Short mmCIF file of C-alpha atoms and ligand atoms in Angstrom, two decimals:
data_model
loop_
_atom_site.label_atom_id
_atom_site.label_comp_id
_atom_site.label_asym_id
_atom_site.label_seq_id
_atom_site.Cartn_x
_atom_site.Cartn_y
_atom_site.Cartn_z
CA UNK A 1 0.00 0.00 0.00
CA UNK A 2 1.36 3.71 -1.07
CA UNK A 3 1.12 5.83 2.04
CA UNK A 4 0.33 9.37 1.39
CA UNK A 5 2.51 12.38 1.56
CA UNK A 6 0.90 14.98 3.72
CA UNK A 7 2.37 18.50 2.34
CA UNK A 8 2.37 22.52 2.72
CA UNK A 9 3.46 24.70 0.37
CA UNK A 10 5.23 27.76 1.48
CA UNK A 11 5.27 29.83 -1.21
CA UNK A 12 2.52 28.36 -3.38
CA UNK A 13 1.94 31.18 -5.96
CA UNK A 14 5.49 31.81 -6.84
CA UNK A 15 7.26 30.29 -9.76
CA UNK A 16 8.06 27.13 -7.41
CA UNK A 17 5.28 26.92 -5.68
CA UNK A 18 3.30 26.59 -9.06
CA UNK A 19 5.45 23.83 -10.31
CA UNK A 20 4.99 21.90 -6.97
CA UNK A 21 1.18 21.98 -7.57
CA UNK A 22 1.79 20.37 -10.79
CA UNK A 23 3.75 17.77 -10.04
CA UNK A 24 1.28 16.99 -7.44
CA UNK A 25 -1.76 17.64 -9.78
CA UNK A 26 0.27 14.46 -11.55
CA UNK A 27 -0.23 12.62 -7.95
CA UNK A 28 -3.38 13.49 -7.24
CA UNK A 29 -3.68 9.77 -4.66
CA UNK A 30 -0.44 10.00 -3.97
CA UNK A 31 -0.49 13.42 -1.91
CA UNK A 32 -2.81 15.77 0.11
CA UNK A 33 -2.00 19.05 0.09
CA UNK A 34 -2.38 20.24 3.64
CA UNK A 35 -1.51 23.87 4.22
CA UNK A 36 -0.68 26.12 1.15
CA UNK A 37 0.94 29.94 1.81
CA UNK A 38 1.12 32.70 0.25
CA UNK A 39 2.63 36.17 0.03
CA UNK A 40 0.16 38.72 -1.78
CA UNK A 41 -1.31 37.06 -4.36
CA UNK A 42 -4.95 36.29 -2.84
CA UNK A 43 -6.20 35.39 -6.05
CA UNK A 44 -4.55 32.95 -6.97
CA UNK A 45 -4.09 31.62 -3.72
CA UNK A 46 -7.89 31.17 -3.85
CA UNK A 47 -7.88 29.45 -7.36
CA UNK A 48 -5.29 27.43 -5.35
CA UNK A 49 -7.57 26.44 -2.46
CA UNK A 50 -10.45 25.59 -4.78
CA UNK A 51 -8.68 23.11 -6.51
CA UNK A 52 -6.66 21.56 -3.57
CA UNK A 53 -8.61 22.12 -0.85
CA UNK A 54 -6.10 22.57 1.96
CA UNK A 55 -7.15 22.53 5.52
CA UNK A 56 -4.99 25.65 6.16
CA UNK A 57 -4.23 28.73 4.52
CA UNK A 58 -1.74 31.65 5.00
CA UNK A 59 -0.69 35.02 3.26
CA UNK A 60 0.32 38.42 3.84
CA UNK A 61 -2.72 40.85 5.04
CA UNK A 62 -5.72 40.70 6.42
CA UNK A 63 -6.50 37.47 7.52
CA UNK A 64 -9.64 35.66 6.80
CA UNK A 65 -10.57 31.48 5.87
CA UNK A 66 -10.97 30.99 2.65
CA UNK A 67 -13.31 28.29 1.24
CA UNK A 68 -13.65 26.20 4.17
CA UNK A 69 -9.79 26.56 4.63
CA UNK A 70 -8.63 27.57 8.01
CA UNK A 71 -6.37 31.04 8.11
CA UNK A 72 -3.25 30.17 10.55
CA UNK A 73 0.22 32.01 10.93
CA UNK A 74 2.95 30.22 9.21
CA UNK A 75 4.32 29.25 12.91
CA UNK A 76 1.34 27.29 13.48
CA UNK A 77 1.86 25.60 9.98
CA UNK A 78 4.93 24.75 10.18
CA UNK A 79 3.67 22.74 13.72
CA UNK A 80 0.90 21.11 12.40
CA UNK A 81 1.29 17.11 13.13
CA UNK A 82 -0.46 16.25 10.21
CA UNK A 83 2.25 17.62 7.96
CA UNK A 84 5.14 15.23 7.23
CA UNK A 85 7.01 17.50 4.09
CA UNK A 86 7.23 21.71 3.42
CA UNK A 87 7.98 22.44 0.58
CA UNK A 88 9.79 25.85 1.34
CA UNK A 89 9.85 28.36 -1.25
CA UNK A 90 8.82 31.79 0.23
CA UNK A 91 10.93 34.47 -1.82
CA UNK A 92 14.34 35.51 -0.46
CA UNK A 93 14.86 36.88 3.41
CA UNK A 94 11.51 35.99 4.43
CA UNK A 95 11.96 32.27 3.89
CA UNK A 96 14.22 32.45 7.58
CA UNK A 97 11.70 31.80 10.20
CA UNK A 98 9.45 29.34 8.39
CA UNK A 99 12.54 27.00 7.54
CA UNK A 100 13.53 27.89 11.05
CA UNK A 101 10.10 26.71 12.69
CA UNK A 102 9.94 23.68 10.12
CA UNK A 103 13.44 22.38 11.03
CA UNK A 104 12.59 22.67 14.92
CA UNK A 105 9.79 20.68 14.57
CA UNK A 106 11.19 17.91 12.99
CA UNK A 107 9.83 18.43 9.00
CA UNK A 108 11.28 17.13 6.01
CA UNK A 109 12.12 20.08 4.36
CA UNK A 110 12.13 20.33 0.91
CA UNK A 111 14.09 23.19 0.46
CA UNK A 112 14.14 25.92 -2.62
CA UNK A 113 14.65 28.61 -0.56
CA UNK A 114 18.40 29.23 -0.25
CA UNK A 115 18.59 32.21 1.80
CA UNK A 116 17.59 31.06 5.01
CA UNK A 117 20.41 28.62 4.83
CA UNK A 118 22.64 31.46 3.89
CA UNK A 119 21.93 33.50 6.76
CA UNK A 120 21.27 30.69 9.26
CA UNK A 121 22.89 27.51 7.76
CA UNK A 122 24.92 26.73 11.36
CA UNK A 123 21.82 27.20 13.23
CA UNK A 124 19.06 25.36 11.08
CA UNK A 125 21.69 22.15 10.97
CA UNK A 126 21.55 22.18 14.34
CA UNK A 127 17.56 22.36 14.42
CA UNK A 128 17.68 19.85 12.24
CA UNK A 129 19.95 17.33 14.02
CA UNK A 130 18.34 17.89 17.02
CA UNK A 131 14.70 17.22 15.59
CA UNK A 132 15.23 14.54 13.61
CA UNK A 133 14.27 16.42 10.48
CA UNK A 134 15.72 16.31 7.13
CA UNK A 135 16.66 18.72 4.63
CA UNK A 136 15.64 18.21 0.97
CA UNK A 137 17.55 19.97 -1.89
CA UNK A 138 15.18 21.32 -4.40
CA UNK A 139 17.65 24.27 -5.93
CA UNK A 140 18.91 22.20 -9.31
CA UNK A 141 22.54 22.28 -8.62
CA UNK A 142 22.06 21.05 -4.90
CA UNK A 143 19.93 18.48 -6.05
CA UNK A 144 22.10 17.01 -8.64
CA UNK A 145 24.95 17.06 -5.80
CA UNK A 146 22.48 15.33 -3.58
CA UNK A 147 22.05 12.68 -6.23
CA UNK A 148 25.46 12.11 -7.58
CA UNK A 149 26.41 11.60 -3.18
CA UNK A 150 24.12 9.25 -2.94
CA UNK A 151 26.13 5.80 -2.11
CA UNK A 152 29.11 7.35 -1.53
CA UNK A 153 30.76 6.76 1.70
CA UNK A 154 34.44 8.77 0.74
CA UNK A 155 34.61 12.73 1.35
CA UNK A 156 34.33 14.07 -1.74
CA UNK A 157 37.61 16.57 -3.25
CA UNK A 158 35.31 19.13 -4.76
CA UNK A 159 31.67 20.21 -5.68
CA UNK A 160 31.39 21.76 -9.42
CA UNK A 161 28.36 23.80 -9.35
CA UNK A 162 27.19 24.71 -12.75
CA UNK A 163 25.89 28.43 -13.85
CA UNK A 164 24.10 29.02 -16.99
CA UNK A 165 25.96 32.53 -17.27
CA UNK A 166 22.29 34.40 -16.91
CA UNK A 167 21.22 36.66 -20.29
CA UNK A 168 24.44 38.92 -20.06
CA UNK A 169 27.62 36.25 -19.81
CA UNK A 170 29.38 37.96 -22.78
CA UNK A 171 28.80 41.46 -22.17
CA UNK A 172 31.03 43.97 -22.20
CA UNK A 173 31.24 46.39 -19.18
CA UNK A 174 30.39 48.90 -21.40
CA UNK A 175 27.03 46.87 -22.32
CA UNK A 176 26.48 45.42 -18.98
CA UNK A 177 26.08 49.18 -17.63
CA UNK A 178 22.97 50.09 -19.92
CA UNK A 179 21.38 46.68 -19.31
CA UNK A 180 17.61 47.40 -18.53
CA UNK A 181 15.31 45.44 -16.02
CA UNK A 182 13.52 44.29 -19.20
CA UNK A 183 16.66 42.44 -20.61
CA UNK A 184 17.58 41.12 -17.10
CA UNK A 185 14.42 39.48 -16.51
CA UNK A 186 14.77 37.41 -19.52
CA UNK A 187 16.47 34.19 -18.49
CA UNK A 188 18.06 32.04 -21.13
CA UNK A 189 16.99 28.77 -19.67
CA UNK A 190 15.06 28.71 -16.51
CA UNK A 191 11.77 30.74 -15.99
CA UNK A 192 12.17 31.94 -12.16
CA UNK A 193 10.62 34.96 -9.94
CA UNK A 194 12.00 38.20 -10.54
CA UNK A 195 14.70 37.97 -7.52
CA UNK A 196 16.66 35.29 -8.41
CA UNK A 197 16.30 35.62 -12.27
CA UNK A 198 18.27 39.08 -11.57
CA UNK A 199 20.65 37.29 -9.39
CA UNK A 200 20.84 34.90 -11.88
CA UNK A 201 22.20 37.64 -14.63
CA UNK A 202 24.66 39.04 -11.51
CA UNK A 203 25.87 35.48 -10.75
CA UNK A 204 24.88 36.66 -7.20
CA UNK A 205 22.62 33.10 -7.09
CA UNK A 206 26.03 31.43 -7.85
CA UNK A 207 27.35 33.08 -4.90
CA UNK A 208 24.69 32.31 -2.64
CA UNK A 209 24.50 28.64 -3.91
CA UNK A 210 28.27 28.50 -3.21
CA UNK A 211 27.10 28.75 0.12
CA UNK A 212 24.04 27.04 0.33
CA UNK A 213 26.29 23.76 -0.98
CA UNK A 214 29.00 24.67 2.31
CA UNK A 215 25.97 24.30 4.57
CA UNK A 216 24.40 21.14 3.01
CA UNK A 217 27.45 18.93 2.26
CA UNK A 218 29.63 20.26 4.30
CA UNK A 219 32.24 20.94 2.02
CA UNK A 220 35.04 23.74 2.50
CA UNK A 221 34.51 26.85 0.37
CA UNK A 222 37.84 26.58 -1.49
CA UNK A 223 36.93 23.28 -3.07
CA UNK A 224 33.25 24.45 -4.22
CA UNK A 225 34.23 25.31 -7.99
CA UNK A 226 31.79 27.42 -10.67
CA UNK A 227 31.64 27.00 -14.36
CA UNK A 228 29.47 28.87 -16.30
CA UNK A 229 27.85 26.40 -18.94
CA UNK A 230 25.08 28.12 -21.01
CA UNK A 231 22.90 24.57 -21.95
CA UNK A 232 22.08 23.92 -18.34
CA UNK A 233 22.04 20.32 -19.01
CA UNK A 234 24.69 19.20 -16.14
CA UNK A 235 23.31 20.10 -13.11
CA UNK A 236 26.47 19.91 -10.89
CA UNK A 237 29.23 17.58 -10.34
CA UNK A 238 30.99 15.72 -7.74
CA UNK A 239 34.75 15.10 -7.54
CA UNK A 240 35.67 12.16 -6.01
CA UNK A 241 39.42 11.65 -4.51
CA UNK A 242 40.14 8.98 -7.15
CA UNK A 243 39.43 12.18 -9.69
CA UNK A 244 36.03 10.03 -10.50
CA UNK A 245 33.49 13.08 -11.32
CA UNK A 246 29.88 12.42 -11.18
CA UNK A 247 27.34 14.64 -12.80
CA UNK A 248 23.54 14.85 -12.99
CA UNK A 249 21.37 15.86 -16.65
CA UNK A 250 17.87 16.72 -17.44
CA UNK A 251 16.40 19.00 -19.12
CA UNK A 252 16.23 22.62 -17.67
CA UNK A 253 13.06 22.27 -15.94
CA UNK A 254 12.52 22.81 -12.20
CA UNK A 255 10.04 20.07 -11.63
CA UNK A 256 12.59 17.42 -11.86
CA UNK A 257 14.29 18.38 -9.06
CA UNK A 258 10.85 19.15 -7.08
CA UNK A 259 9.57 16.07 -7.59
CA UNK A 260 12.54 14.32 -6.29
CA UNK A 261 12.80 16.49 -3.20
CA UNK A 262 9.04 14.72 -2.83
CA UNK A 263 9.38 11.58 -3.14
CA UNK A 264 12.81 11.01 -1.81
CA UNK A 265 14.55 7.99 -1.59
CA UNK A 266 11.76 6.95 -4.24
CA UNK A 267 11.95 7.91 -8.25
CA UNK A 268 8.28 8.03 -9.40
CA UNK A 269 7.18 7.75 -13.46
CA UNK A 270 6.25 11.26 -14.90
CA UNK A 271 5.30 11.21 -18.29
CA UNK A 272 4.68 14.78 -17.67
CA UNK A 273 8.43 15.34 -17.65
CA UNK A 274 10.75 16.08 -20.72
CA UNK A 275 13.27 12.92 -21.23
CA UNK A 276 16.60 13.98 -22.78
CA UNK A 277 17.38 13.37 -26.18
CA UNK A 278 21.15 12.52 -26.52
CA UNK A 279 21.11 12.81 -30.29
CA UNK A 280 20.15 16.73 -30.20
CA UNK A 281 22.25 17.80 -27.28
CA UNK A 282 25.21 18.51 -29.42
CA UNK A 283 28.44 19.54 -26.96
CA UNK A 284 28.48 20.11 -23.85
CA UNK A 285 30.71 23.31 -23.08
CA UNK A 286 31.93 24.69 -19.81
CA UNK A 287 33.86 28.23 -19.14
CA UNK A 288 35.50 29.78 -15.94
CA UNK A 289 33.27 31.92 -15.03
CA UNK A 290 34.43 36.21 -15.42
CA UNK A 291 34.70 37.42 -11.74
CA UNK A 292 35.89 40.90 -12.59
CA UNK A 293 32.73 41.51 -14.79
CA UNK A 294 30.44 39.65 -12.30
CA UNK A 295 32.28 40.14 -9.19
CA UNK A 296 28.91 39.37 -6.81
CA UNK A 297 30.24 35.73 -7.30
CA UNK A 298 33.45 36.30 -5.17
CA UNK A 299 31.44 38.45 -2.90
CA UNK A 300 29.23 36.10 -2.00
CA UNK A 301 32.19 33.51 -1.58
CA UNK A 302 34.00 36.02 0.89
CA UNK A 303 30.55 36.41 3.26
CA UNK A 304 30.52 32.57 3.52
CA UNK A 305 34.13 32.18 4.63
CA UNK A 306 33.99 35.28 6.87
CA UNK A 307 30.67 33.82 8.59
CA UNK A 308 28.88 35.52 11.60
CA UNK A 309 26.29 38.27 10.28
CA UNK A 310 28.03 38.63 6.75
CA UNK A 311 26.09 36.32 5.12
CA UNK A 312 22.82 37.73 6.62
CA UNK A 313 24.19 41.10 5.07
CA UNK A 314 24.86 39.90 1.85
CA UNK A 315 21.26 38.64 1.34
CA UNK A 316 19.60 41.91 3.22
CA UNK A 317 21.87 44.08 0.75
CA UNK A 318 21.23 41.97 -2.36
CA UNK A 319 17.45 41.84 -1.80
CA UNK A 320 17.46 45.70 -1.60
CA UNK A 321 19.52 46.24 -4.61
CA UNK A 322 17.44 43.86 -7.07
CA UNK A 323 14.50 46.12 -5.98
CA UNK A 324 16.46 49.71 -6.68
CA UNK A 325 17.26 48.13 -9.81
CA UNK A 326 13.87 46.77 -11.20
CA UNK A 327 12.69 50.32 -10.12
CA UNK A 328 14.88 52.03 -11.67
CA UNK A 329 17.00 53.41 -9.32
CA UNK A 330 20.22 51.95 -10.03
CA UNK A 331 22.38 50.55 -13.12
CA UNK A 332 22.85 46.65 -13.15
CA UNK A 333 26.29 47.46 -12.87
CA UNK A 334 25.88 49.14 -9.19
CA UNK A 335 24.07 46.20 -7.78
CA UNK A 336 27.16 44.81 -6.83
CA UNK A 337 29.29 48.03 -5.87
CA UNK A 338 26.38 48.69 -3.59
CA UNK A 339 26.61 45.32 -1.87
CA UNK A 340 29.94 45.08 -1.56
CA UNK A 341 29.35 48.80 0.63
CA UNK A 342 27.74 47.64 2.61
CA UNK A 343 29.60 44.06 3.63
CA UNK A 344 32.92 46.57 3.93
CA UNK A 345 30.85 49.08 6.42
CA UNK A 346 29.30 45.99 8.40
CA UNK A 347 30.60 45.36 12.35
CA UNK A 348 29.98 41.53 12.17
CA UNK A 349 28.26 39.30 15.45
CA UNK A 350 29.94 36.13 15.37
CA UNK A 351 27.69 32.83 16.34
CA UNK A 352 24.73 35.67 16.11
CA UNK A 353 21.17 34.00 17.25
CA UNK A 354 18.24 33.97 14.42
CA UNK A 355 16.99 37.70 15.78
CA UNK A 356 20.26 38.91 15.13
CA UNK A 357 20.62 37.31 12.03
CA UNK A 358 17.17 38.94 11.27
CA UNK A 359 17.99 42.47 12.69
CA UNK A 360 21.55 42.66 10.83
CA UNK A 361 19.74 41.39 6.94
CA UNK A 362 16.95 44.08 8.08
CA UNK A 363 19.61 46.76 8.18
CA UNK A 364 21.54 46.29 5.37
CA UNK A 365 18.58 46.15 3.05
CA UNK A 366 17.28 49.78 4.57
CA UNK A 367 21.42 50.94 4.63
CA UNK A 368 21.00 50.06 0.95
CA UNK A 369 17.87 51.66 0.27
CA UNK A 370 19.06 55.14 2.22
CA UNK A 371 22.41 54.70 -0.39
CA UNK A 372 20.30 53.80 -3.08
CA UNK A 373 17.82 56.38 -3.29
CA UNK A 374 20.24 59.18 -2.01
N1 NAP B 1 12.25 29.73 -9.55
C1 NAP B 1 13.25 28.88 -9.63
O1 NAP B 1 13.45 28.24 -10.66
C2 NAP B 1 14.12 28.64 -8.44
C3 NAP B 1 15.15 27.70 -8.54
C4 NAP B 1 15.92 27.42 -7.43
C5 NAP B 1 15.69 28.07 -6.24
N2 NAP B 1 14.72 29.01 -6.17
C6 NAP B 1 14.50 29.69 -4.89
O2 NAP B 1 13.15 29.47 -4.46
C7 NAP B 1 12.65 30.61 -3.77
C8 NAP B 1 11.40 31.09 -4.48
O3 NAP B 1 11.74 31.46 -5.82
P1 NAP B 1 10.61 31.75 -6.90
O4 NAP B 1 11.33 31.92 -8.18
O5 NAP B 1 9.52 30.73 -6.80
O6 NAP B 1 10.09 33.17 -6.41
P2 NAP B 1 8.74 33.91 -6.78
O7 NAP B 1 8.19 33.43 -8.07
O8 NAP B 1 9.01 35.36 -6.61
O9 NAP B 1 7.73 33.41 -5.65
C9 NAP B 1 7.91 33.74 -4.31
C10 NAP B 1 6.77 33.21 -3.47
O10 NAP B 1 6.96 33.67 -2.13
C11 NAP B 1 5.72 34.25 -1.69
N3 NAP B 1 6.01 35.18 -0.62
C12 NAP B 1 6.53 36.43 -0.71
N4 NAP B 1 6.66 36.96 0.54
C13 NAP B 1 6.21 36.00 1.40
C14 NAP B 1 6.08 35.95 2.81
N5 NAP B 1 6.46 36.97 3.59
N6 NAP B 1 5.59 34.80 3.37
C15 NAP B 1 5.21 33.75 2.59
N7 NAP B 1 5.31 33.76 1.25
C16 NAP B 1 5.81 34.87 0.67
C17 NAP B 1 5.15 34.88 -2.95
O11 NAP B 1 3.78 35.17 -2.76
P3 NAP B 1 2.93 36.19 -3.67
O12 NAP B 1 3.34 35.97 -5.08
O13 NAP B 1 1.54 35.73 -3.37
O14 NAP B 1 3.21 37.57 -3.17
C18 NAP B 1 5.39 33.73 -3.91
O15 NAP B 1 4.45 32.71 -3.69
C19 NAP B 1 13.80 31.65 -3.78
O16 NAP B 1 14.52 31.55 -2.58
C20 NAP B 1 14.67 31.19 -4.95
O17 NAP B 1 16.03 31.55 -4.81
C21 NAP B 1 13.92 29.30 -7.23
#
């Protein structure tokens, strides 16, 4: 007998949170969609509800059931009994607490929101270990890492994460400074939200996977490698100490690597998924990646291996500056200068708690704001 998956969906009307209703639409006796949350987006959130019919319901403003679904704060979601799996993909800094609350009380956490293990990675692997909850990669590059681990008993020599360059990876400097929010919005191979399709284009994502991949596999920062490779076939790769390397394919598409955060350590049938056709992949090319022309990479590198509140900075500062730039306010070009500021102005906490964390992400996205707009 299958036994069902009981799951929430933090996040539900983003770009993830869509894709996780369809692979469960392909499911539909096979999970029960619990508890779905939102951020703003009550209408579809409702469309949501009427199709699912979740027993619990969040979102951001005035609070009211919808549909026979029960309006809770995402606290009390996250410690609902009858939840086994989150999948957790609130945008950016406000993803923190709900991973937070999900790890203390034991959930498998399918995880696509990297920031809260940026700002809190020390902290939520703690939570996790002492709860006896498990952490689920659902970012592509994580999860192809995940897979090509799995077996393995040997430390590993090196991670190879994989970047697909973003819209702008051979720009001038000259061309990179008049790129609009237009262009930058238009990913070559993935179709994201509007955060981390910009920091996509900056290779700021790269930099916060970097340390997203420390966190997870616990592998130093020096031997976490990027190469840019525009097809976004390869995934990631493993380097084993025999110089063995191990990578994971598919097709661009983010429901692979949902679906497998869901039904972990099981591989379920899709026909809804795209198979990969050898004969028209052509070659398979890889590049060092241009850190002087996308310097958010290193940036986001330096954070991670300086620790304490720097990380928490780096997302609170990066957050800010994707929003002065889709408004205008800012060149592409400054979105880094701007971060980088602020992480040189910062007076770190070292082993901060989660409310420092918070406070110190808070005010480098208002420090950037006040720069910003100045
Ligand atoms: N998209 C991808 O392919 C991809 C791949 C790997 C990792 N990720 C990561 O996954 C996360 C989500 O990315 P996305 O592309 O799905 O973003 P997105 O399309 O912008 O969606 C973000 C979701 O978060 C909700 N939200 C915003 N503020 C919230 C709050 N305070 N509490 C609860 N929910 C809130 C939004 O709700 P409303 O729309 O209702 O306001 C929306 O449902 C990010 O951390 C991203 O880095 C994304």
């Amino acid at each position: 007998m299958v036994s069902l998956k009981r799951i929430a969906v933090i996040g539900s009307t983003g770009s993830i949170g869509r894709q996780t209703l369809e692979i469960i639409r392909s499911f539909p006796d096979r999970f029960r969609v619990v508890a779905l949350a939102a951020g703003k987006n009550t209408i579809l959130l409702e469309e949501q509800v009427n199709e699912f019919k979740p027993r619990y319901i969040h979102f951001q403003g005035n609070r009211h059931d919808m549909q026979g679904s029960s309006f809770i704060s995402l606290q009390e979601m996250m410690e609902l009994s009858d939840i086994d799996t989150v999948l957790m993909a609130p945008a950016g800094i406000s993803g923190l607490k709900p991973t937070l609350w999900a790890a203390r009380a034991g959930k498998r956490i399918a995880l696509a929101n990297k920031e809260s293990l940026v700002m809190a990675g020390g902290i939520i692997n703690s939570e996790i270990a002492r709860s006896g909850g498990k952490l689920l990669p659902v970012d592509s590059e994580h999860s192809a890492i995940w897979q090509c681990l799995k077996g393995e008993k040997q430390a590993v020599s090196g991670i190879i994460l994989t970047a697909s360059g973003g819209p702008f990876a051979k720009y001038s400097r000259e061309q990179l400074e008049k790129v609009t929010p237009e262009q930058a919005l238009k990913h070559p191979s993935w179709l994201m939200g509007p955060k981390v399709t910009v920091d996509s284009a900056t290779l700021l994502n790269k930099g916060l996977e970097i340390i997203e991949a420390h966190h997870l596999f616990g592998v130093n920062y020096n031997d976490i490698k990027v190469l840019v490779h525009p097809s976004s076939l390869v995934h990631s790769m493993v380097e084993f100490k025999d110089g063995t390397i191990k990578a994971q394919l598919s097709y661009p598409d983010m429901r692979f690597p949902i679906q497998y955060a869901l039904t972990y350590p099981q591989r379920w049938s899709n026909p809804n998924l795209p198979r990969l056709d050898w004969s028209s992949i052509g070659c398979l090319p890889f590049a060092e990646p241009d850190t002087s022309l996308f310097p958010c990479l290193e940036l986001a590198r330096n954070a991670g291996m300086q620790g304490g509140t720097y990380p928490a900075v780096l997302c609170g500062a990066g957050e800010a500056a994707v929003a002065l730039f889709l408004n205008k306010h800012i060149p592409f070009t400054r979105i880094a200068s701007i971060i980088e500021q602020v992480l040189n102005e910062h007076h770190p906490v070292y082993q901060p708690d989660i409310d420092t964390i918070e406070e110190e992400a808070d005010r480098a996205y208002k420090r950037v704001m006040l720069i910003g707009t100045e």
